[in-house]
XYZ file of C-alpha atoms in Angstrom:
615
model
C 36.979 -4.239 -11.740
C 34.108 -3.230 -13.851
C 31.519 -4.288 -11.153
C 33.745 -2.198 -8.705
C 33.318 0.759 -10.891
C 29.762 0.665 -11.297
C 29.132 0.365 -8.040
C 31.448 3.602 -7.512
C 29.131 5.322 -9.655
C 26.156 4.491 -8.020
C 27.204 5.969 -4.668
C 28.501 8.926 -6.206
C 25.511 9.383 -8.505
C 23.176 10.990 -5.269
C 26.364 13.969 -4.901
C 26.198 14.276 -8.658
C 22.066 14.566 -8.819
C 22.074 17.525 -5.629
C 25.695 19.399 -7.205
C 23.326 19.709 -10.239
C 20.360 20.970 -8.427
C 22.161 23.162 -6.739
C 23.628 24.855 -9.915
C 20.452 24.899 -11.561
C 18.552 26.890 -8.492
C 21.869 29.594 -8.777
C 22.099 29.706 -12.530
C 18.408 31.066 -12.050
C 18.831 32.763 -8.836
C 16.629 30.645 -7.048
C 18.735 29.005 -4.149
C 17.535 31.729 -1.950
C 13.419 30.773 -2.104
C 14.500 26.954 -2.160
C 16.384 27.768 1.421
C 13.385 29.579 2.573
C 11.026 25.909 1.187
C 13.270 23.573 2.790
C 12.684 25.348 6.484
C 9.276 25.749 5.853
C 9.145 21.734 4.923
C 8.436 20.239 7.829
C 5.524 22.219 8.856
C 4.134 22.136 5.369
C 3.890 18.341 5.898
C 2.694 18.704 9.307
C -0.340 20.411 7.899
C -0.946 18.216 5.384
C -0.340 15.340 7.446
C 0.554 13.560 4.285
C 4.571 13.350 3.138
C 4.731 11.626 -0.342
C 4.864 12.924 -3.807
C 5.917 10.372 -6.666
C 7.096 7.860 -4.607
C 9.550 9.486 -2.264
C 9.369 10.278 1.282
C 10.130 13.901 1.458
C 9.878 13.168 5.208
C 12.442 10.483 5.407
C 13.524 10.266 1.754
C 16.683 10.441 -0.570
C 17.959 13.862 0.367
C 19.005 14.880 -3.713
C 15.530 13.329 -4.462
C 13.039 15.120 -2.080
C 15.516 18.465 -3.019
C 14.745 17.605 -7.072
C 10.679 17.262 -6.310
C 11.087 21.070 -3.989
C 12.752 22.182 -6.982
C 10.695 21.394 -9.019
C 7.539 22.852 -7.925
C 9.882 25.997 -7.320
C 9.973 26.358 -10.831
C 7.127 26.279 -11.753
C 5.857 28.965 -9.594
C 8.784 31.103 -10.554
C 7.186 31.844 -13.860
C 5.042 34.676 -11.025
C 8.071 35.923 -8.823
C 5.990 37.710 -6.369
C 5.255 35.741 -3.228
C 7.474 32.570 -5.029
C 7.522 30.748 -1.726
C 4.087 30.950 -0.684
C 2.700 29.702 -4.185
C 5.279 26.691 -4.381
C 4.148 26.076 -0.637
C 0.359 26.205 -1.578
C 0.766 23.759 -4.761
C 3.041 21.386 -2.414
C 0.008 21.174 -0.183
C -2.274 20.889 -2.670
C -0.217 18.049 -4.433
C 0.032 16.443 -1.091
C -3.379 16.565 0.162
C -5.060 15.488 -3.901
C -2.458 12.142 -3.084
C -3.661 11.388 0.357
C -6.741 11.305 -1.030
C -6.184 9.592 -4.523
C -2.725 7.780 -3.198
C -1.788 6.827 -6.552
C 0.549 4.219 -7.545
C 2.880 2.669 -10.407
C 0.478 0.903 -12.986
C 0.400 -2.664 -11.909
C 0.332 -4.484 -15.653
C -0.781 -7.862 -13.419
C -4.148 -5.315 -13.300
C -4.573 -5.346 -17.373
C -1.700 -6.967 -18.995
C -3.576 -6.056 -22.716
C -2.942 -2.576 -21.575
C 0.917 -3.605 -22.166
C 1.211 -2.543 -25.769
C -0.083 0.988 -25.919
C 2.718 2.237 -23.695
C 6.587 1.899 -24.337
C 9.456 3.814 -21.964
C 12.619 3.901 -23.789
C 16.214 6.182 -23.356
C 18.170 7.277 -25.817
C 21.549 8.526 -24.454
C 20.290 10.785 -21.350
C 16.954 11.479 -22.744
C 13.717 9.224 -21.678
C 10.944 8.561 -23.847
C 7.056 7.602 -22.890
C 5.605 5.913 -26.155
C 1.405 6.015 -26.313
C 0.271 4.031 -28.962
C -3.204 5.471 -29.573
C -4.750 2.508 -31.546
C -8.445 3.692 -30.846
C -9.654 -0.094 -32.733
C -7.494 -1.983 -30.452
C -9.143 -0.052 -27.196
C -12.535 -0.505 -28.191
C -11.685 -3.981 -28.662
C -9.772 -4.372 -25.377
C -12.917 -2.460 -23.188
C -14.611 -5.513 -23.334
C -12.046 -7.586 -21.515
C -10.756 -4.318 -19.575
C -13.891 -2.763 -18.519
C -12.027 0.211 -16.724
C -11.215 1.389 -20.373
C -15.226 2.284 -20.341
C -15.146 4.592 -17.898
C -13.412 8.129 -18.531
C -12.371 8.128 -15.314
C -10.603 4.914 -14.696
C -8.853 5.636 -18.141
C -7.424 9.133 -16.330
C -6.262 6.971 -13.174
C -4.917 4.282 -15.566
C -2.472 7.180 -17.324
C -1.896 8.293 -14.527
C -0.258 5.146 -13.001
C 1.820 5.251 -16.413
C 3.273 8.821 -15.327
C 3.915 7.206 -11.539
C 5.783 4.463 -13.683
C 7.564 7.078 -15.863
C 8.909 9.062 -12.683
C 9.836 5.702 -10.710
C 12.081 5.186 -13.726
C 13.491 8.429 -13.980
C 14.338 8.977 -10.252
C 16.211 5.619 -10.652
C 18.271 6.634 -13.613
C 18.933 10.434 -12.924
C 22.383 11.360 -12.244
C 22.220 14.802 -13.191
C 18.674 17.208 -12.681
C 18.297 17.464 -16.636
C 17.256 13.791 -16.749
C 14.437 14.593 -14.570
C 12.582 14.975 -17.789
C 10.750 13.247 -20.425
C 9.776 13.668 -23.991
C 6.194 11.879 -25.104
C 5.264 10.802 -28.367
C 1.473 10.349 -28.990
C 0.950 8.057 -31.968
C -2.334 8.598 -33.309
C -3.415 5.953 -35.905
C -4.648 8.037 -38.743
C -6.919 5.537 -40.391
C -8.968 4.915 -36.917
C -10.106 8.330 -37.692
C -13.667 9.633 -40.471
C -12.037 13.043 -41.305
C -14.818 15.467 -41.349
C -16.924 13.688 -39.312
C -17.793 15.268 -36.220
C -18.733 12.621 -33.139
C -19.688 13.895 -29.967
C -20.875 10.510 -28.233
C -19.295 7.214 -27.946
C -16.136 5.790 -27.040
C -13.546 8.685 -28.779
C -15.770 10.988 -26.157
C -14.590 8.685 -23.644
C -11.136 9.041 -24.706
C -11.295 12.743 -25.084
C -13.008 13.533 -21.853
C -10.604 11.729 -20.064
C -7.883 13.227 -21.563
C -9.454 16.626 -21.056
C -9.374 15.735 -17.032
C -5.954 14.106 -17.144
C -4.333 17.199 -17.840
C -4.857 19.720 -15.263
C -3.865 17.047 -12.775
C -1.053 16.651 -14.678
C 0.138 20.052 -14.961
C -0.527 21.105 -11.434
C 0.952 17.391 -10.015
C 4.211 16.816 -12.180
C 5.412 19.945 -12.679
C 8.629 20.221 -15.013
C 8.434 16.784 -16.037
C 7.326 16.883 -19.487
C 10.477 18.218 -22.237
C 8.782 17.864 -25.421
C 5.452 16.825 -26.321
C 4.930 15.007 -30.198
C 1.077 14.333 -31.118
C 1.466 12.191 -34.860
C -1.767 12.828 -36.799
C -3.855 13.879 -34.124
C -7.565 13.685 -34.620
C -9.260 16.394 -34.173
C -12.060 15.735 -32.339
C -9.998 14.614 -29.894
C -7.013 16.908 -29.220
C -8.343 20.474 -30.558
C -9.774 20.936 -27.890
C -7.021 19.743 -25.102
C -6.549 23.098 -22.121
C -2.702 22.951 -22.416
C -1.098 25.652 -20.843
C 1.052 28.107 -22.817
C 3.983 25.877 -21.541
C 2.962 22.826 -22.926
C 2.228 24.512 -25.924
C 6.040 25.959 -25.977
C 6.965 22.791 -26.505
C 4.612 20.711 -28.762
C 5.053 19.672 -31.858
C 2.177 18.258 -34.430
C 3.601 16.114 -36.651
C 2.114 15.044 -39.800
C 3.795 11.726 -40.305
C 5.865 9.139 -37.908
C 9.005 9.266 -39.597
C 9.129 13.128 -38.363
C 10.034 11.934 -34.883
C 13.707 11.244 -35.835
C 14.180 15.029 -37.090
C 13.528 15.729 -33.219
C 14.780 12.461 -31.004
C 17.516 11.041 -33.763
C 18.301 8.019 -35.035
C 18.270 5.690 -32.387
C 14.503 5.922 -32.323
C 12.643 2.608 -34.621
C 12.231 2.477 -38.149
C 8.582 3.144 -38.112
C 9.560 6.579 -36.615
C 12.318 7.741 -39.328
C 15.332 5.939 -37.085
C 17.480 2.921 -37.207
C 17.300 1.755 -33.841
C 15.699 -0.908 -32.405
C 11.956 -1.388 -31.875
C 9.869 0.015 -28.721
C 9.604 -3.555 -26.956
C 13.298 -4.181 -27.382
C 14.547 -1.046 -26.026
C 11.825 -1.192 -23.666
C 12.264 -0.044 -20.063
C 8.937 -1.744 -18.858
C 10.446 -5.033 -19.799
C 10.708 -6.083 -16.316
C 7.256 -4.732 -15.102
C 5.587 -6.336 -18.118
C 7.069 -9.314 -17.223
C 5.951 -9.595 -13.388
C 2.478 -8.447 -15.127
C 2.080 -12.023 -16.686
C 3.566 -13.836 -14.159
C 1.168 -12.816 -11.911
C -2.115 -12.450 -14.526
C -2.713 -16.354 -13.312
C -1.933 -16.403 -9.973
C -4.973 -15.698 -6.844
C -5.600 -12.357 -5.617
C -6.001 -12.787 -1.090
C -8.780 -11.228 -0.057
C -8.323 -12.402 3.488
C -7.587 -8.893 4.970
C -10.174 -6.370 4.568
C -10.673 -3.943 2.049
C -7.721 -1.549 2.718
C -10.137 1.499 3.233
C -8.855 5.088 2.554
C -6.311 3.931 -0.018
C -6.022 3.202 -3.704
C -7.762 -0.288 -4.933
C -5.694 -2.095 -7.544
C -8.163 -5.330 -8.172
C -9.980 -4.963 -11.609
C -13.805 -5.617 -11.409
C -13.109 -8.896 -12.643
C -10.725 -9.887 -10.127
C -13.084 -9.011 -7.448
C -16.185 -10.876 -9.181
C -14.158 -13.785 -9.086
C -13.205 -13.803 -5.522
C -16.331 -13.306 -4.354
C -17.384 -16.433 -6.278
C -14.965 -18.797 -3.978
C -15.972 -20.182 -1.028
C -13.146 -19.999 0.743
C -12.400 -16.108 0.425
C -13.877 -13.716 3.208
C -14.657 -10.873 2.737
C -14.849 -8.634 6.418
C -16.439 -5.073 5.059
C -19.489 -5.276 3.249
C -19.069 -3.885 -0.308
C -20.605 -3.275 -3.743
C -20.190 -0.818 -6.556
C -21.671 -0.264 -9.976
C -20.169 -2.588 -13.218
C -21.391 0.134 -15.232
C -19.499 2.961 -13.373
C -16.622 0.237 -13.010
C -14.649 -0.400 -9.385
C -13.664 2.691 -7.315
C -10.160 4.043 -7.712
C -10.225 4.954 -3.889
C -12.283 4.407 -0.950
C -12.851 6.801 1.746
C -12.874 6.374 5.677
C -15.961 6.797 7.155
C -14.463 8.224 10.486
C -12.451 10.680 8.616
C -15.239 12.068 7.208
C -17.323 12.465 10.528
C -14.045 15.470 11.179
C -14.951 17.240 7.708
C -17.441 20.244 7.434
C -20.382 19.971 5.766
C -20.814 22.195 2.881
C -24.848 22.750 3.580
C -24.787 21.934 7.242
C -28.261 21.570 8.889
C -30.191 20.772 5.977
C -30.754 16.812 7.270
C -30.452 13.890 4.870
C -27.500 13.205 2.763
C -24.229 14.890 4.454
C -22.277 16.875 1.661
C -18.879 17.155 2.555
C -15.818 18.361 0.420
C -12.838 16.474 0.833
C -10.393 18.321 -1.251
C -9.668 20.803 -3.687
C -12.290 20.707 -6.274
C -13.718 17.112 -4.668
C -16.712 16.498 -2.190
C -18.421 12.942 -1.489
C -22.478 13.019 -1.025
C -23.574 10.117 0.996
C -25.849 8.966 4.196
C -29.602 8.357 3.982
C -31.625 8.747 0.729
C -28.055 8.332 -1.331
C -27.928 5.348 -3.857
C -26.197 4.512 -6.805
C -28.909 4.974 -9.101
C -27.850 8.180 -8.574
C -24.391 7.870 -9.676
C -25.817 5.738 -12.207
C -27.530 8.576 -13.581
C -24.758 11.344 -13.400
C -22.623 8.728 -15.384
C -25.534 7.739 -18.045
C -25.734 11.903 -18.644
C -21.992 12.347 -18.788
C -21.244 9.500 -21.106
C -24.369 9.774 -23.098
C -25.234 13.522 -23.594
C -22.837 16.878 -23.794
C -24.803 17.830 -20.381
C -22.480 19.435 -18.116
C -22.571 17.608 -14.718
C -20.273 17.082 -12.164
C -17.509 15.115 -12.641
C -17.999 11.439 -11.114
C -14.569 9.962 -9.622
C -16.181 7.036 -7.617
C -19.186 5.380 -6.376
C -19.645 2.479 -4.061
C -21.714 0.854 -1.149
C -19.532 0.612 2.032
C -21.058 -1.322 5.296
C -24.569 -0.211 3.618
C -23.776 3.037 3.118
C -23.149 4.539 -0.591
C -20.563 7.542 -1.229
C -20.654 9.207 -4.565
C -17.124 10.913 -4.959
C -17.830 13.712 -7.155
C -16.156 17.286 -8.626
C -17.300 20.308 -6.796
C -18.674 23.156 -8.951
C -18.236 26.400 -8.180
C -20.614 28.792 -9.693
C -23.672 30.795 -8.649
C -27.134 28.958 -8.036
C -29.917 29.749 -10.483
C -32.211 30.742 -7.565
C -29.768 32.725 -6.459
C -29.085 34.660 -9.608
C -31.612 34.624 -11.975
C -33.802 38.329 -10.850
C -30.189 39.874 -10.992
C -29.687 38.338 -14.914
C -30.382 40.309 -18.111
C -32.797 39.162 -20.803
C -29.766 38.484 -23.159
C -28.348 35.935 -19.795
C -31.705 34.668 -19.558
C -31.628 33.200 -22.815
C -28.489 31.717 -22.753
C -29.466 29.779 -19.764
C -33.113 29.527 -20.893
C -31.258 27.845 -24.297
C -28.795 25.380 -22.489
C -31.389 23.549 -20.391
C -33.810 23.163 -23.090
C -31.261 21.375 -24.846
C -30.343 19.460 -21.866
C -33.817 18.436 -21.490
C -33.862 17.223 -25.635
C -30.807 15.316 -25.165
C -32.021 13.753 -21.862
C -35.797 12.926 -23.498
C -33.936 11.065 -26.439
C -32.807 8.440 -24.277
C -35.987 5.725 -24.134
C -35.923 3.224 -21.100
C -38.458 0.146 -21.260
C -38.770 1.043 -17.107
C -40.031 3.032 -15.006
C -37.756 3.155 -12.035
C -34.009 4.499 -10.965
C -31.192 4.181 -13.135
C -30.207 0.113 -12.992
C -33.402 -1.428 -12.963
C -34.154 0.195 -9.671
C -36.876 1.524 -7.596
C -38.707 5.023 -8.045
C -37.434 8.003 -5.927
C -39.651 10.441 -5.199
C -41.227 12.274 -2.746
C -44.523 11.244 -3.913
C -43.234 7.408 -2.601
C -42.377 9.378 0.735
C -45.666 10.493 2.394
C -46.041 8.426 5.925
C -46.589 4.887 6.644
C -45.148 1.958 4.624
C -44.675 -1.299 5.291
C -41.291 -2.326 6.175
C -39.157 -3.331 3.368
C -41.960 -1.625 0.917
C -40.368 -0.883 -2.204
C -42.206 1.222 -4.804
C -40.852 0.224 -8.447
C -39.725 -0.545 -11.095
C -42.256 -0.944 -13.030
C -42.617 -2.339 -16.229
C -45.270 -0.499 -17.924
C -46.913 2.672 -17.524
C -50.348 1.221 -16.170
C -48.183 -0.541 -13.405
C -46.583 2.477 -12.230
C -50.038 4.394 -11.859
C -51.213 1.236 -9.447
C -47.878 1.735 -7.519
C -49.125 5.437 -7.114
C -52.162 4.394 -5.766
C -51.022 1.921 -3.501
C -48.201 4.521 -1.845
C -51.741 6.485 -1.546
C -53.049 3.470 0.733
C -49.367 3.144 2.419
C -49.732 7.264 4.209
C -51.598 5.246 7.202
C -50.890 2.736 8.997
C -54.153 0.258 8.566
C -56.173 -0.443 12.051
C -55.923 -3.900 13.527
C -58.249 -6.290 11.060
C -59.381 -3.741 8.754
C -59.160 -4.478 4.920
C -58.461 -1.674 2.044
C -61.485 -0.848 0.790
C -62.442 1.362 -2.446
C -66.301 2.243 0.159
C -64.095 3.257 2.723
C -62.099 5.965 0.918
C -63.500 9.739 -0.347
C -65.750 10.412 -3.034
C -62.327 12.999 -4.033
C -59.809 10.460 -3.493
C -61.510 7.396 -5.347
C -62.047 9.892 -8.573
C -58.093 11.004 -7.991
C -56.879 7.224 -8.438
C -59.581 6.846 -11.235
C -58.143 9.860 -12.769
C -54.270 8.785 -12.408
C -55.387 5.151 -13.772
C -56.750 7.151 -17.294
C -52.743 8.496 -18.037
C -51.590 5.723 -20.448
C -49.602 5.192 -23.520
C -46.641 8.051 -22.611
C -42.967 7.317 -23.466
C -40.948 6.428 -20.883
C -38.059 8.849 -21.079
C -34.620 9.197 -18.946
C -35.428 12.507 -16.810
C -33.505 14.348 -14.069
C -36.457 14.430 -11.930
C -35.813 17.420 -10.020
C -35.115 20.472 -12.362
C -35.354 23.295 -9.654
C -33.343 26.660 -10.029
C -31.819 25.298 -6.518
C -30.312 22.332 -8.877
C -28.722 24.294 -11.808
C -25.169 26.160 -11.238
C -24.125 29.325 -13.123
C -20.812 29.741 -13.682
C -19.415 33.015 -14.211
C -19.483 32.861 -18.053
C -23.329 31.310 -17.780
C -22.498 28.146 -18.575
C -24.928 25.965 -16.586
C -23.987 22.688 -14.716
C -27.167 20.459 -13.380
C -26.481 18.996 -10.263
C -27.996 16.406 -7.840
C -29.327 13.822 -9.716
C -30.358 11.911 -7.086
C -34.285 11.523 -8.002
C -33.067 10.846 -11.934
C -34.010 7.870 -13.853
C -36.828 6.300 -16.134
C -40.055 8.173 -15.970
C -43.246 8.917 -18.357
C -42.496 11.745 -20.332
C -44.636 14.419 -18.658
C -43.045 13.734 -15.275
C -40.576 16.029 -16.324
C -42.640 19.162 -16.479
C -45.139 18.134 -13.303
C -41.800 17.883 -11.258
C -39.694 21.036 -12.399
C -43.414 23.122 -11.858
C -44.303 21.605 -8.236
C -40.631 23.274 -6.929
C -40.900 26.322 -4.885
C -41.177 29.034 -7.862
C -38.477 31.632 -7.835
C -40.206 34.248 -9.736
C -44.061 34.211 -10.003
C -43.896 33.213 -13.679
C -41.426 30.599 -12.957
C -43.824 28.150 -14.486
C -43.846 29.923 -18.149
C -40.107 30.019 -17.850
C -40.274 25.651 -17.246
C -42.245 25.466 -20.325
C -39.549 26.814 -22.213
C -36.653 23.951 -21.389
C -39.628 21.193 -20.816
C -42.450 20.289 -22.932
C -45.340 21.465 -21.071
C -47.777 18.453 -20.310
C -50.987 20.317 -18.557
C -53.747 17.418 -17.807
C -50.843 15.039 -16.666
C -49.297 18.078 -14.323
C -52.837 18.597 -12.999
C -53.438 14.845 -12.319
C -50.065 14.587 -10.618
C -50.536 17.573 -8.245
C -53.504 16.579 -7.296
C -52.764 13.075 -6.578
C -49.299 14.176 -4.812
C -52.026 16.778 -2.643
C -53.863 13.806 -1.973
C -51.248 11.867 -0.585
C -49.152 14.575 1.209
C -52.937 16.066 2.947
């Protein structure tokens, strides 16, 4: 009988879930707007050719379900009545097209079972609770053996398959639209923290950076999912600074101790948190995921199908290392990516993008396309992942502000940097139209950028990763095939790999033999020059500091951009490259010595030698 009845329940529960929808949208007189959503549905998915959002169908799916996630995002935008359909329409689309892209999924704890005890789901009565242990000692110790925890933005995609996890669980348990909510309780542990100490690099940067980016996704992605938000003993240099909407705010609570927690959830919540129920992993709802987590930790990932591209990757960099080591795996679609950056959360099409726009059509080279809101991929000839290398060196190791990197990889020989757009003005663009006062500002930021850039030392000269140079002065005709130029290991060995991209601009005649007789009187005293710059630092530089390079946003904020010809070079190179750029001003080059130490003889030297070789 009791099986009977349960099973009763369940098939009344989906009339239960829409009867409360439905009296939510008319206590709050919005059943007339959701009417108007539903009939604009189809053709919303139509044009985004995309139909999930948290795991359901709204295409095919549970009827009270896809009504709950319309509802929803009906809400949200009600908080603005004027043009309430078209603004829950636009962040449905939005929502859609971001998950076509991203596709994310339920965290799969087979991926990082360590991960397991940071996050706890519980319920107490009708309420859900998401647990996040923030044990900052236990991460850094875990990074090592998760290397995804190194990268900012692997550790936003990694929460973000907890939330995925968090709604699968709710969506299964709802019976009424109220439960479609959470509360989260951020356990800080107070003595991971130096109070008074302010940090700026390092791993808490990691964690606070990515926390910083989870949000807005959050917020626009899962609307009305969040109830109440408890931070215990929050560091500072981490959360102070968190953009949480005035709606988040409404309902956040800073609490100075964990025994506070019971005042809020009651008394079913553990000891440690003021209660007397039973502990997070016995009241855990993740019991069962944890548990096909382990079970599969030991077991073989198949590679035998190819590399599913255009949707989300779930092996760890490990995983993959270790399948390429056996024999028997194939692998059918060429691949690489950077350990440093750490393995791509998605991977694009390559034939989708050939329908995308570019966004600076006509200019040959790299194609810059954007691929959704607030994303764009650079890729084709000239990319590498030095470059990505370098954006993710100055994001990690300096307060520079770059664009955002989201993935990098090597596809059929091909690399795609997946990168945040940033909208601004360019510096070429602007800066005859700033005031002194503006002038400054900017003036002020890239000089520091420059500092903070100079204080990283390399013990190369070469692109990021022990690579080779790139640089239009290793561009200027004729090279062998194969010819690389770089790295170099000293300064003196870079100068000779100048010289001999001077003897690369022509191809030689049949028989003929380099000869120092055979060259100008000009030229020979040019590579005798170049061979006389010794004992410079080598120096991480962006290599190509033109106004063309540097975005302004509307509060003059600066964001330096393609960092494509970045890496380790001799401290002047700096200066001789950000004065060789087409000059926006005709004192452009007093304005460069104002960010970059100004290195005169070297600059001279270079611009003659890169005259030389370009004549």
């Amino acid at each position: 009988m009791q099986s009977s009845g349960q099973t009763s329940a369940k098939m009344k529960q989906p009339e239960n879930l829409e009867n409360s929808i439905s009296q939510y949208l008319n206590q709050h007189s919005l059943s007339v707007p959701f009417n108007d959503l539903l009939s604009l549905l189809p053709s919303l998915l139509k044009e985004a050719r995309y139909s999930e959002i948290w795991g359901i169908d709204l295409a095919n799916g549970r009827r009270d379900h896809v009504h709950a996630i319309l509802a929803k995002f009906l809400i949200k935008a009600s908080v603005m009545p004027s043009l309430l359909v078209e603004r829950t329409q636009w962040a449905l689309l939005k929502t859609l097209k971001l998950r076509a892209l991203v596709k994310p999924a339920k965290f799969a704890f087979s991926n990082a079972p360590q991960l397991a005890e940071f996050v706890y789901i519980t319920r107490y009565q009708n309420l859900h609770v998401m647990w996040i242990l923030l044990d900052e000692k236990k991460l850094k110790r875990y990074r090592h053996l998760v290397p995804r925890l190194n990268s900012q933005n692997q550790l936003m995609n990694i929460a973000q398959g907890f939330v995925e996890t968090l709604v699968d669980i709710l969506f299964k348990a709802a019976s009424t639209f109220s439960e479609l909510q959470a509360a989260v309780v951020i356990d800080c542990y107070p003595h991971q923290y130096e109070k008074g100490r302010k940090i700026e690099h390092g791993y808490r940067t990691v964690l606070r950076n990515g926390i910083n980016d989870l949000i807005p996704r959050l917020v626009s992605g899962y609307p009305e999912l969040l109830s109440r938000l408890f931070i215990i003993n929050p560091c500072p240099n981490v959360f102070c600074t968190l953009p949480l909407p005035d709606h988040v705010l409404q309902c956040t609570w800073i609490l100075g101790e964990p025994k506070e927690v019971a005042q809020h959830l009651g008394d079913e919540v553990p000891p440690r948190y003021g209660g007397r129920g039973k502990s997070l992993s016995e009241n855990d709802c993740l019991a069962d995921e944890r548990s096909k987590g382990i079970i599969a930790l030991g077991s073989n990932v198949s590679l035998q199908e190819p590399i599913p591209v255009g949707q989300a990757i779930a092996h760890s960099s490990e995983q993959w290392s270790s399948d390429l080591d056996t024999p028997e795996k194939e692998i059918k679609i060429p691949f690489s990516f950077s350990e440093r950056i750490g393995f791509p959360t998605f991977i694009l099409d390559p034939k989708d993008l050939e329908t995308f726009p570019e966004l600076y059509p006509g200019k040959g080279g790299a194609r810059i396309v954007p691929i959704a809101d607030g994303m764009l991929v650079k890729y084709g000839p000239g990319v590498r992942l030095a470059e990505a290398e370098a954006l993710h060196l100055a994001s990690t190791s300096t307060t520079i502000v770059t664009p955002q990197l989201i993935a990098a990889y090597i596809l059929e020989d091909v690399c795609y940097i997946i990168m945040s757009y940033e909208e601004g003005a360019v510096l070429s663009d602007l800066w005859e139209r700033t005031t002194q006062e503006q002038q400054d500002k900017i003036v002020s930021q890239l000089r520091d950028a420059v500092n903070q850039m100079r204080a990283i030392k390399g013990d190369y000269i070469g692109g990021i990763g022990h690579v080779a140079c790139q640089d239009p002065i290793f561009d200027a005709g004729w090279a062998p095939q194969g010819c690389v130029y770089g790295p170099y290991e000293s300064e003196e060995a870079f100068n000779e790999g100048i010289v001999k991209a001077m003897e690369d601009r022509f191809a030689p005649k049949p028989g003929e033999q380099a000869s120092t007789s055979s060259i100008p009187v000009s030229e020979y005293l040019t590579r005798q020059t170049l061979r006389s710059l010794k004992g410079h630092e080598i120096v991480f530089a962006h290599g190509d500091l033109s106004p063309d390079n540097i975005i302004v946003r509307p509060d003059y904020t600066i964001v330096i951009v393609d960092w494509g010809l970045a890496g380790f070079w001799p401290e002047y190179w700096e200066y001789f490259r950000a004065t060789v750029t087409i000059p926006i001003t005709e004192d452009w080059d007093l304005v460069v010595e104002k960010f970059v130490p100004p290195y005169y003889i070297e600059s001279t030297i270079m611009s003659n030698t890169a005259a030389v070789i370009w004549n």
